[in-house]
PDB file of C-alpha atoms in Angstrom:
ATOM      1  CA  UNK A   1    -101.709  79.781 166.376  1.00 74.00           C
ATOM      2  CA  UNK A   2    -103.317  81.990 163.669  1.00 86.00           C
ATOM      3  CA  UNK A   3    -107.248  82.861 163.727  1.00 91.00           C
ATOM      4  CA  UNK A   4    -109.125  80.581 161.079  1.00 91.00           C
ATOM      5  CA  UNK A   5    -109.921  83.996 159.303  1.00 90.00           C
ATOM      6  CA  UNK A   6    -105.725  84.744 159.651  1.00 91.00           C
ATOM      7  CA  UNK A   7    -105.013  81.037 157.918  1.00 91.00           C
ATOM      8  CA  UNK A   8    -107.903  81.399 155.326  1.00 90.00           C
ATOM      9  CA  UNK A   9    -106.030  84.868 154.314  1.00 88.00           C
ATOM     10  CA  UNK A  10    -102.900  83.524 154.068  1.00 91.00           C
ATOM     11  CA  UNK A  11    -103.511  80.490 152.992  1.00 93.00           C
ATOM     12  CA  UNK A  12    -105.112  81.620 149.575  1.00 91.00           C
ATOM     13  CA  UNK A  13    -102.558  84.295 149.051  1.00 91.00           C
ATOM     14  CA  UNK A  14     -99.505  81.383 149.036  1.00 93.00           C
ATOM     15  CA  UNK A  15    -101.829  79.264 147.177  1.00 94.00           C
ATOM     16  CA  UNK A  16    -101.813  82.227 144.410  1.00 92.00           C
ATOM     17  CA  UNK A  17     -98.304  82.956 144.907  1.00 91.00           C
ATOM     18  CA  UNK A  18     -97.085  78.856 144.446  1.00 94.00           C
ATOM     19  CA  UNK A  19     -95.803  78.803 148.415  1.00 94.00           C
ATOM     20  CA  UNK A  20     -99.061  76.263 149.008  1.00 96.00           C
ATOM     21  CA  UNK A  21    -101.553  73.672 147.096  1.00 96.00           C
ATOM     22  CA  UNK A  22    -104.607  72.835 149.129  1.00 94.00           C
ATOM     23  CA  UNK A  23    -106.086  69.828 147.706  1.00 92.00           C
ATOM     24  CA  UNK A  24    -109.275  68.219 149.268  1.00 89.00           C
ATOM     25  CA  UNK A  25    -109.190  64.549 150.462  1.00 86.00           C
ATOM     26  CA  UNK A  26    -111.454  62.285 152.534  1.00 84.00           C
ATOM     27  CA  UNK A  27    -109.327  61.745 156.602  1.00 79.00           C
ATOM     28  CA  UNK A  28    -110.450  58.883 158.734  1.00 81.00           C
ATOM     29  CA  UNK A  29    -113.335  59.714 160.730  1.00 76.00           C
ATOM     30  CA  UNK A  30    -114.028  62.484 159.978  1.00 77.00           C
ATOM     31  CA  UNK A  31    -117.380  63.130 157.404  1.00 80.00           C
ATOM     32  CA  UNK A  32    -116.861  64.177 153.639  1.00 81.00           C
ATOM     33  CA  UNK A  33    -113.863  65.777 152.633  1.00 85.00           C
ATOM     34  CA  UNK A  34    -110.754  68.543 154.732  1.00 87.00           C
ATOM     35  CA  UNK A  35    -108.654  70.582 152.874  1.00 88.00           C
ATOM     36  CA  UNK A  36    -105.258  69.835 152.991  1.00 92.00           C
ATOM     37  CA  UNK A  37    -102.710  72.369 153.068  1.00 94.00           C
ATOM     38  CA  UNK A  38     -99.068  71.529 151.198  1.00 95.00           C
ATOM     39  CA  UNK A  39     -96.098  73.384 150.729  1.00 96.00           C
ATOM     40  CA  UNK A  40     -94.882  73.156 147.027  1.00 97.00           C
ATOM     41  CA  UNK A  41     -90.929  73.428 146.495  1.00 97.00           C
ATOM     42  CA  UNK A  42     -90.699  76.851 146.209  1.00 96.00           C
ATOM     43  CA  UNK A  43     -92.705  77.244 149.990  1.00 96.00           C
ATOM     44  CA  UNK A  44     -90.336  75.178 150.997  1.00 97.00           C
ATOM     45  CA  UNK A  45     -87.272  76.719 149.916  1.00 97.00           C
ATOM     46  CA  UNK A  46     -89.460  80.044 151.336  1.00 94.00           C
ATOM     47  CA  UNK A  47     -89.506  78.132 154.742  1.00 95.00           C
ATOM     48  CA  UNK A  48     -86.377  77.371 155.737  1.00 97.00           C
ATOM     49  CA  UNK A  49     -84.524  80.554 153.668  1.00 97.00           C
ATOM     50  CA  UNK A  50     -86.978  81.806 156.867  1.00 94.00           C
ATOM     51  CA  UNK A  51     -85.364  79.692 159.860  1.00 94.00           C
ATOM     52  CA  UNK A  52     -81.805  79.991 158.493  1.00 97.00           C
ATOM     53  CA  UNK A  53     -82.589  84.386 158.565  1.00 96.00           C
ATOM     54  CA  UNK A  54     -83.856  83.326 162.035  1.00 95.00           C
ATOM     55  CA  UNK A  55     -80.763  81.990 163.110  1.00 95.00           C
ATOM     56  CA  UNK A  56     -78.758  84.626 161.884  1.00 96.00           C
ATOM     57  CA  UNK A  57     -80.809  87.535 163.439  1.00 95.00           C
ATOM     58  CA  UNK A  58     -80.400  85.727 166.711  1.00 94.00           C
ATOM     59  CA  UNK A  59     -76.955  85.362 166.262  1.00 95.00           C
ATOM     60  CA  UNK A  60     -76.225  88.978 165.106  1.00 95.00           C
ATOM     61  CA  UNK A  61     -78.019  90.003 168.278  1.00 94.00           C
ATOM     62  CA  UNK A  62     -76.526  88.273 170.457  1.00 94.00           C
ATOM     63  CA  UNK A  63     -73.256  89.728 168.437  1.00 94.00           C
ATOM     64  CA  UNK A  64     -74.812  93.925 168.935  1.00 92.00           C
ATOM     65  CA  UNK A  65     -76.631  92.964 172.827  1.00 92.00           C
ATOM     66  CA  UNK A  66     -74.031  90.204 173.722  1.00 93.00           C
ATOM     67  CA  UNK A  67     -74.026  86.463 174.374  1.00 94.00           C
ATOM     68  CA  UNK A  68     -74.945  86.921 177.471  1.00 94.00           C
ATOM     69  CA  UNK A  69     -78.047  89.408 177.528  1.00 92.00           C
ATOM     70  CA  UNK A  70     -79.531  87.418 175.208  1.00 94.00           C
ATOM     71  CA  UNK A  71     -79.039  84.205 176.964  1.00 95.00           C
ATOM     72  CA  UNK A  72     -80.541  86.098 180.045  1.00 94.00           C
ATOM     73  CA  UNK A  73     -83.706  87.347 177.890  1.00 95.00           C
ATOM     74  CA  UNK A  74     -84.153  83.833 176.630  1.00 96.00           C
ATOM     75  CA  UNK A  75     -84.279  82.607 180.304  1.00 95.00           C
ATOM     76  CA  UNK A  76     -86.866  85.314 181.382  1.00 95.00           C
ATOM     77  CA  UNK A  77     -89.115  85.238 178.229  1.00 96.00           C
ATOM     78  CA  UNK A  78     -88.852  80.995 178.434  1.00 95.00           C
ATOM     79  CA  UNK A  79     -90.456  81.492 182.471  1.00 94.00           C
ATOM     80  CA  UNK A  80     -93.081  83.169 181.263  1.00 95.00           C
ATOM     81  CA  UNK A  81     -94.683  81.732 178.424  1.00 95.00           C
ATOM     82  CA  UNK A  82     -94.048  78.110 180.047  1.00 94.00           C
ATOM     83  CA  UNK A  83     -96.920  79.692 182.261  1.00 92.00           C
ATOM     84  CA  UNK A  84     -98.999  80.634 179.764  1.00 94.00           C
ATOM     85  CA  UNK A  85    -102.531  78.977 180.315  1.00 93.00           C
ATOM     86  CA  UNK A  86    -102.957  78.831 176.115  1.00 94.00           C
ATOM     87  CA  UNK A  87    -100.592  78.573 173.057  1.00 94.00           C
ATOM     88  CA  UNK A  88    -100.426  81.498 171.693  1.00 95.00           C
ATOM     89  CA  UNK A  89     -99.419  82.890 168.000  1.00 93.00           C
ATOM     90  CA  UNK A  90     -95.520  82.172 167.701  1.00 93.00           C
ATOM     91  CA  UNK A  91     -95.593  85.205 165.338  1.00 91.00           C
ATOM     92  CA  UNK A  92     -97.486  88.993 166.623  1.00 88.00           C
ATOM     93  CA  UNK A  93    -100.635  88.714 164.310  1.00 91.00           C
ATOM     94  CA  UNK A  94    -104.041  90.151 165.456  1.00 90.00           C
ATOM     95  CA  UNK A  95    -106.730  88.705 164.737  1.00 92.00           C
ATOM     96  CA  UNK A  96    -107.746  89.458 160.596  1.00 87.00           C
ATOM     97  CA  UNK A  97    -106.964  92.218 158.287  1.00 82.00           C
ATOM     98  CA  UNK A  98    -109.628  94.266 159.573  1.00 80.00           C
ATOM     99  CA  UNK A  99    -108.673  93.313 163.410  1.00 87.00           C
ATOM    100  CA  UNK A 100    -105.989  94.165 164.910  1.00 87.00           C
ATOM    101  CA  UNK A 101    -107.107  92.697 168.904  1.00 90.00           C
ATOM    102  CA  UNK A 102    -104.987  89.157 169.974  1.00 92.00           C
ATOM    103  CA  UNK A 103    -108.077  87.702 170.595  1.00 94.00           C
ATOM    104  CA  UNK A 104    -111.398  88.904 168.380  1.00 93.00           C
ATOM    105  CA  UNK A 105    -113.351  90.301 171.017  1.00 90.00           C
ATOM    106  CA  UNK A 106    -116.247  88.403 173.088  1.00 90.00           C
ATOM    107  CA  UNK A 107    -118.298  86.444 171.665  1.00 92.00           C
ATOM    108  CA  UNK A 108    -116.756  83.953 173.442  1.00 94.00           C
ATOM    109  CA  UNK A 109    -116.635  84.007 177.258  1.00 95.00           C
ATOM    110  CA  UNK A 110    -113.427  84.028 179.173  1.00 95.00           C
ATOM    111  CA  UNK A 111    -113.187  81.068 181.634  1.00 95.00           C
ATOM    112  CA  UNK A 112    -111.940  81.840 184.342  1.00 94.00           C
ATOM    113  CA  UNK A 113    -110.297  78.543 184.481  1.00 87.00           C
ATOM    114  CA  UNK A 114    -107.823  76.940 185.168  1.00 91.00           C
ATOM    115  CA  UNK A 115    -107.028  77.090 182.972  1.00 92.00           C
ATOM    116  CA  UNK A 116    -107.788  80.863 182.125  1.00 93.00           C
ATOM    117  CA  UNK A 117    -109.016  80.939 178.850  1.00 95.00           C
ATOM    118  CA  UNK A 118    -109.576  84.988 177.576  1.00 95.00           C
ATOM    119  CA  UNK A 119    -112.416  85.851 175.926  1.00 95.00           C
ATOM    120  CA  UNK A 120    -112.101  85.393 171.797  1.00 96.00           C
ATOM    121  CA  UNK A 121    -113.837  85.512 168.683  1.00 94.00           C
ATOM    122  CA  UNK A 122    -115.658  82.419 167.280  1.00 93.00           C
ATOM    123  CA  UNK A 123    -112.330  82.078 164.620  1.00 94.00           C
ATOM    124  CA  UNK A 124    -109.692  82.055 167.227  1.00 94.00           C
ATOM    125  CA  UNK A 125    -109.200  78.193 168.222  1.00 92.00           C
ATOM    126  CA  UNK A 126    -108.140  77.593 171.604  1.00 93.00           C
ATOM    127  CA  UNK A 127    -105.333  74.922 172.081  1.00 92.00           C
ATOM    128  CA  UNK A 128    -104.207  74.189 175.439  1.00 93.00           C
ATOM    129  CA  UNK A 129    -100.684  74.448 176.798  1.00 89.00           C
ATOM    130  CA  UNK A 130     -99.669  70.647 177.363  1.00 84.00           C
ATOM    131  CA  UNK A 131     -97.824  69.927 180.519  1.00 79.00           C
ATOM    132  CA  UNK A 132     -93.827  69.296 179.838  1.00 73.00           C
ATOM    133  CA  UNK A 133     -93.946  71.446 176.914  1.00 77.00           C
ATOM    134  CA  UNK A 134     -90.996  73.823 177.809  1.00 85.00           C
ATOM    135  CA  UNK A 135     -90.732  76.905 175.868  1.00 91.00           C
ATOM    136  CA  UNK A 136     -86.545  77.098 176.619  1.00 89.00           C
ATOM    137  CA  UNK A 137     -87.113  75.215 173.247  1.00 92.00           C
ATOM    138  CA  UNK A 138     -88.201  77.651 171.323  1.00 94.00           C
ATOM    139  CA  UNK A 139     -86.375  80.526 169.272  1.00 94.00           C
ATOM    140  CA  UNK A 140     -86.598  83.997 170.249  1.00 95.00           C
ATOM    141  CA  UNK A 141     -88.886  85.688 168.037  1.00 94.00           C
ATOM    142  CA  UNK A 142     -91.541  82.993 169.331  1.00 95.00           C
ATOM    143  CA  UNK A 143     -91.315  83.799 172.724  1.00 96.00           C
ATOM    144  CA  UNK A 144     -91.666  87.212 172.693  1.00 96.00           C
ATOM    145  CA  UNK A 145     -94.446  87.257 170.580  1.00 96.00           C
ATOM    146  CA  UNK A 146     -95.743  84.918 173.243  1.00 96.00           C
ATOM    147  CA  UNK A 147     -95.301  87.325 175.965  1.00 97.00           C
ATOM    148  CA  UNK A 148     -96.211  90.365 173.736  1.00 96.00           C
ATOM    149  CA  UNK A 149     -99.530  88.408 172.847  1.00 96.00           C
ATOM    150  CA  UNK A 150    -100.292  88.132 176.921  1.00 97.00           C
ATOM    151  CA  UNK A 151     -99.878  91.265 177.650  1.00 97.00           C
ATOM    152  CA  UNK A 152    -101.906  92.107 175.583  1.00 96.00           C
ATOM    153  CA  UNK A 153    -104.948  90.043 175.802  1.00 96.00           C
ATOM    154  CA  UNK A 154    -104.615  91.311 179.529  1.00 97.00           C
ATOM    155  CA  UNK A 155    -104.777  94.753 178.582  1.00 97.00           C
ATOM    156  CA  UNK A 156    -107.783  93.688 176.417  1.00 94.00           C
ATOM    157  CA  UNK A 157    -109.431  92.494 178.745  1.00 95.00           C
ATOM    158  CA  UNK A 158    -109.699  95.504 180.297  1.00 95.00           C
ATOM    159  CA  UNK A 159    -112.300  96.686 177.733  1.00 93.00           C
ATOM    160  CA  UNK A 160    -109.922  99.605 177.039  1.00 95.00           C
ATOM    161  CA  UNK A 161    -108.739  99.608 173.290  1.00 92.00           C
ATOM    162  CA  UNK A 162    -106.502  97.273 171.614  1.00 92.00           C
ATOM    163  CA  UNK A 163    -103.092  97.854 172.733  1.00 94.00           C
ATOM    164  CA  UNK A 164    -101.861  98.651 169.405  1.00 90.00           C
ATOM    165  CA  UNK A 165    -104.127 101.216 168.706  1.00 91.00           C
ATOM    166  CA  UNK A 166    -103.725 102.758 172.325  1.00 94.00           C
ATOM    167  CA  UNK A 167     -99.683 102.938 172.604  1.00 93.00           C
ATOM    168  CA  UNK A 168     -99.180 103.630 168.347  1.00 90.00           C
ATOM    169  CA  UNK A 169    -101.581 106.086 167.699  1.00 93.00           C
ATOM    170  CA  UNK A 170    -103.998 107.554 170.726  1.00 95.00           C
ATOM    171  CA  UNK A 171    -101.570 108.369 172.683  1.00 94.00           C
ATOM    172  CA  UNK A 172    -100.227 110.584 170.680  1.00 94.00           C
ATOM    173  CA  UNK A 173    -103.621 112.413 169.707  1.00 96.00           C
ATOM    174  CA  UNK A 174    -104.161 115.497 172.507  1.00 96.00           C
ATOM    175  CA  UNK A 175    -107.253 117.026 173.220  1.00 96.00           C
ATOM    176  CA  UNK A 176    -106.438 120.117 170.775  1.00 96.00           C
ATOM    177  CA  UNK A 177    -106.281 117.218 167.794  1.00 95.00           C
ATOM    178  CA  UNK A 178    -104.222 116.450 165.221  1.00 95.00           C
ATOM    179  CA  UNK A 179    -103.707 117.890 161.634  1.00 95.00           C
ATOM    180  CA  UNK A 180    -105.042 115.585 158.654  1.00 94.00           C
ATOM    181  CA  UNK A 181    -101.545 115.356 158.023  1.00 94.00           C
ATOM    182  CA  UNK A 182    -100.249 114.056 161.051  1.00 94.00           C
ATOM    183  CA  UNK A 183    -102.807 111.530 161.545  1.00 93.00           C
ATOM    184  CA  UNK A 184    -101.875 109.368 158.755  1.00 90.00           C
ATOM    185  CA  UNK A 185     -98.335 109.474 159.285  1.00 89.00           C
ATOM    186  CA  UNK A 186     -99.068 107.946 162.601  1.00 88.00           C
ATOM    187  CA  UNK A 187    -101.662 105.122 160.667  1.00 81.00           C
ATOM    188  CA  UNK A 188    -105.008 104.608 160.390  1.00 75.00           C
ATOM    189  CA  UNK A 189    -107.077 108.114 159.339  1.00 88.00           C
ATOM    190  CA  UNK A 190    -107.410 109.101 155.663  1.00 85.00           C
ATOM    191  CA  UNK A 191    -110.378 111.598 155.956  1.00 86.00           C
ATOM    192  CA  UNK A 192    -113.042 109.980 154.029  1.00 85.00           C
ATOM    193  CA  UNK A 193    -114.624 108.133 156.792  1.00 82.00           C
ATOM    194  CA  UNK A 194    -113.673 104.351 155.400  1.00 82.00           C
ATOM    195  CA  UNK A 195    -110.582 103.724 157.345  1.00 84.00           C
ATOM    196  CA  UNK A 196    -110.356 102.012 160.624  1.00 81.00           C
ATOM    197  CA  UNK A 197    -110.145 104.867 163.302  1.00 87.00           C
ATOM    198  CA  UNK A 198    -113.368 106.334 161.482  1.00 89.00           C
ATOM    199  CA  UNK A 199    -115.355 103.538 160.906  1.00 88.00           C
ATOM    200  CA  UNK A 200    -114.547 102.122 164.812  1.00 86.00           C
ATOM    201  CA  UNK A 201    -115.545 106.565 165.537  1.00 90.00           C
ATOM    202  CA  UNK A 202    -112.152 106.591 167.618  1.00 92.00           C
ATOM    203  CA  UNK A 203    -111.872 109.986 165.698  1.00 95.00           C
ATOM    204  CA  UNK A 204    -113.819 112.987 163.892  1.00 93.00           C
ATOM    205  CA  UNK A 205    -112.320 114.970 161.117  1.00 93.00           C
ATOM    206  CA  UNK A 206    -112.950 118.286 160.326  1.00 92.00           C
ATOM    207  CA  UNK A 207    -115.499 118.506 157.233  1.00 91.00           C
ATOM    208  CA  UNK A 208    -113.643 120.063 154.002  1.00 88.00           C
ATOM    209  CA  UNK A 209    -111.601 118.984 150.956  1.00 89.00           C
ATOM    210  CA  UNK A 210    -110.674 116.055 150.840  1.00 84.00           C
ATOM    211  CA  UNK A 211    -106.845 117.260 149.628  1.00 87.00           C
ATOM    212  CA  UNK A 212    -107.033 119.403 152.559  1.00 91.00           C
ATOM    213  CA  UNK A 213    -104.289 118.003 154.561  1.00 92.00           C
ATOM    214  CA  UNK A 214    -104.631 120.725 157.296  1.00 93.00           C
ATOM    215  CA  UNK A 215    -107.702 120.182 158.682  1.00 93.00           C
ATOM    216  CA  UNK A 216    -108.184 119.237 162.716  1.00 94.00           C
ATOM    217  CA  UNK A 217    -108.508 115.047 163.903  1.00 94.00           C
ATOM    218  CA  UNK A 218    -109.941 114.848 167.688  1.00 96.00           C
ATOM    219  CA  UNK A 219    -110.249 112.495 169.417  1.00 96.00           C
ATOM    220  CA  UNK A 220    -114.245 111.177 170.611  1.00 96.00           C
ATOM    221  CA  UNK A 221    -114.642 110.796 174.216  1.00 97.00           C
ATOM    222  CA  UNK A 222    -114.130 106.906 174.352  1.00 96.00           C
ATOM    223  CA  UNK A 223    -110.803 107.494 172.569  1.00 96.00           C
ATOM    224  CA  UNK A 224    -109.490 109.690 175.044  1.00 97.00           C
ATOM    225  CA  UNK A 225    -110.674 107.538 178.106  1.00 97.00           C
ATOM    226  CA  UNK A 226    -108.511 105.337 176.299  1.00 97.00           C
ATOM    227  CA  UNK A 227    -105.866 107.029 176.240  1.00 97.00           C
ATOM    228  CA  UNK A 228    -105.322 108.889 179.363  1.00 98.00           C
ATOM    229  CA  UNK A 229    -105.724 104.949 181.025  1.00 98.00           C
ATOM    230  CA  UNK A 230    -102.956 103.952 178.810  1.00 97.00           C
ATOM    231  CA  UNK A 231     -99.958 104.590 181.040  1.00 96.00           C
ATOM    232  CA  UNK A 232    -102.330 103.594 184.482  1.00 97.00           C
ATOM    233  CA  UNK A 233    -102.938 100.309 183.188  1.00 98.00           C
ATOM    234  CA  UNK A 234     -99.867  99.352 181.186  1.00 97.00           C
ATOM    235  CA  UNK A 235     -98.303  99.601 185.017  1.00 97.00           C
ATOM    236  CA  UNK A 236    -101.017  98.082 186.986  1.00 98.00           C
ATOM    237  CA  UNK A 237    -100.863  94.511 184.801  1.00 98.00           C
ATOM    238  CA  UNK A 238     -97.103  95.327 185.064  1.00 97.00           C
ATOM    239  CA  UNK A 239     -97.426  94.939 188.548  1.00 97.00           C
ATOM    240  CA  UNK A 240     -99.626  92.028 187.971  1.00 97.00           C
ATOM    241  CA  UNK A 241     -97.077  90.121 186.471  1.00 97.00           C
ATOM    242  CA  UNK A 242     -94.660  90.428 188.622  1.00 96.00           C
ATOM    243  CA  UNK A 243     -97.120  89.262 191.393  1.00 96.00           C
ATOM    244  CA  UNK A 244     -97.647  87.006 188.995  1.00 94.00           C
ATOM    245  CA  UNK A 245     -94.553  85.274 187.510  1.00 94.00           C
ATOM    246  CA  UNK A 246     -91.531  87.281 189.664  1.00 94.00           C
ATOM    247  CA  UNK A 247     -88.675  87.861 189.384  1.00 94.00           C
ATOM    248  CA  UNK A 248     -89.092  87.103 185.165  1.00 94.00           C
ATOM    249  CA  UNK A 249     -90.462  90.707 184.465  1.00 96.00           C
ATOM    250  CA  UNK A 250     -88.047  92.178 185.670  1.00 95.00           C
ATOM    251  CA  UNK A 251     -85.181  90.477 184.375  1.00 94.00           C
ATOM    252  CA  UNK A 252     -86.953  90.774 180.847  1.00 94.00           C
ATOM    253  CA  UNK A 253     -87.673  94.232 181.466  1.00 94.00           C
ATOM    254  CA  UNK A 254     -83.932  95.071 182.366  1.00 93.00           C
ATOM    255  CA  UNK A 255     -82.389  93.537 178.951  1.00 93.00           C
ATOM    256  CA  UNK A 256     -84.811  94.971 177.103  1.00 92.00           C
ATOM    257  CA  UNK A 257     -83.794  98.708 178.567  1.00 92.00           C
ATOM    258  CA  UNK A 258     -80.191  98.022 177.700  1.00 91.00           C
ATOM    259  CA  UNK A 259     -81.415  96.834 174.363  1.00 90.00           C
ATOM    260  CA  UNK A 260     -84.242  99.776 173.492  1.00 88.00           C
ATOM    261  CA  UNK A 261     -80.998 102.076 174.344  1.00 87.00           C
ATOM    262  CA  UNK A 262     -78.988 100.597 171.108  1.00 86.00           C
ATOM    263  CA  UNK A 263     -81.669 100.657 169.241  1.00 84.00           C
ATOM    264  CA  UNK A 264     -81.024 102.910 165.643  1.00 73.00           C
ATOM    265  CA  UNK A 265     -84.106 103.751 164.911  1.00 74.00           C
ATOM    266  CA  UNK A 266     -86.902 105.143 167.266  1.00 77.00           C
ATOM    267  CA  UNK A 267     -89.339 101.591 166.912  1.00 82.00           C
ATOM    268  CA  UNK A 268     -93.131 102.088 167.701  1.00 86.00           C
ATOM    269  CA  UNK A 269     -94.363 100.785 171.377  1.00 87.00           C
ATOM    270  CA  UNK A 270     -96.027  97.539 170.389  1.00 89.00           C
ATOM    271  CA  UNK A 271     -95.425  95.842 166.667  1.00 88.00           C
ATOM    272  CA  UNK A 272     -97.876  96.691 163.568  1.00 84.00           C
ATOM    273  CA  UNK A 273    -100.681  93.409 164.307  1.00 85.00           C
ATOM    274  CA  UNK A 274    -101.618  93.296 160.963  1.00 82.00           C
ATOM    275  CA  UNK A 275     -99.344  94.859 158.412  1.00 79.00           C
ATOM    276  CA  UNK A 276     -97.863  91.064 157.217  1.00 82.00           C
ATOM    277  CA  UNK A 277    -100.910  90.348 155.767  1.00 79.00           C
ATOM    278  CA  UNK A 278    -101.095  93.168 153.897  1.00 74.00           C
ATOM    279  CA  UNK A 279     -98.275  92.455 152.418  1.00 76.00           C
ATOM    280  CA  UNK A 280     -98.752  89.524 151.195  1.00 74.00           C
ATOM    281  CA  UNK A 281    -101.288  91.293 148.836  1.00 64.00           C
ATOM    282  CA  UNK A 282     -97.985  93.518 147.198  1.00 60.00           C
ATOM    283  CA  UNK A 283     -94.836  91.336 148.103  1.00 58.00           C
TER     284      UNK A 283
END
């Protein structure tokens, strides 16, 4: 599941690369013509290669982290996903190329339900999960993505920033600020006033020569509140999840903590929700 704005960007880029074709066709019961998107032979080959790659990585993980561990993780994730009220993305994505949030804000207010439908932007599709749809048949990446998205939705519901922004940027900037070079390495700041964190007034950058990377970057008061709330809020949400999803949550934590100890690199606490869209322009 992706927002309309993500779908438009992706289809446009894939059409230019010859992976899909788009044709206007009349559809029964609908006025006018609908744009029908179909895979080209090149697109079909890419899709099949991606399916094989997912299978390969899952098998590699079984070898690396033990089959029993992956089975436990898959079972725990499935139990959570089966209880989610709406379908969520099967791959990590934001609402748009310039919006790292999952649902795109609160243009449409939350419906407490049941089923609970989160607040969302006008381009975010609401698809109620069908009774009996078994998450256990999904591959591991689809389960991980949906659980991450669900946690991010609960986090962003508190209006204390986007989980990806707080966990990967704001919490690494102390009250004393960081150099522009460090802020650029963390991502989202260039010093020209046009990047995400500058436009959203998350940070202020010391004036000076554009080439001076020693200029300091400081969090604004609202960003400091977001940063300081982060450790308390993630703990609070995890506790809520334990009450709602039972022992599936500590089971997930146990397996993931063991896996984290064996990863080669220091990976981010939350994945880049927009990077895959940006790569479509250059790959």
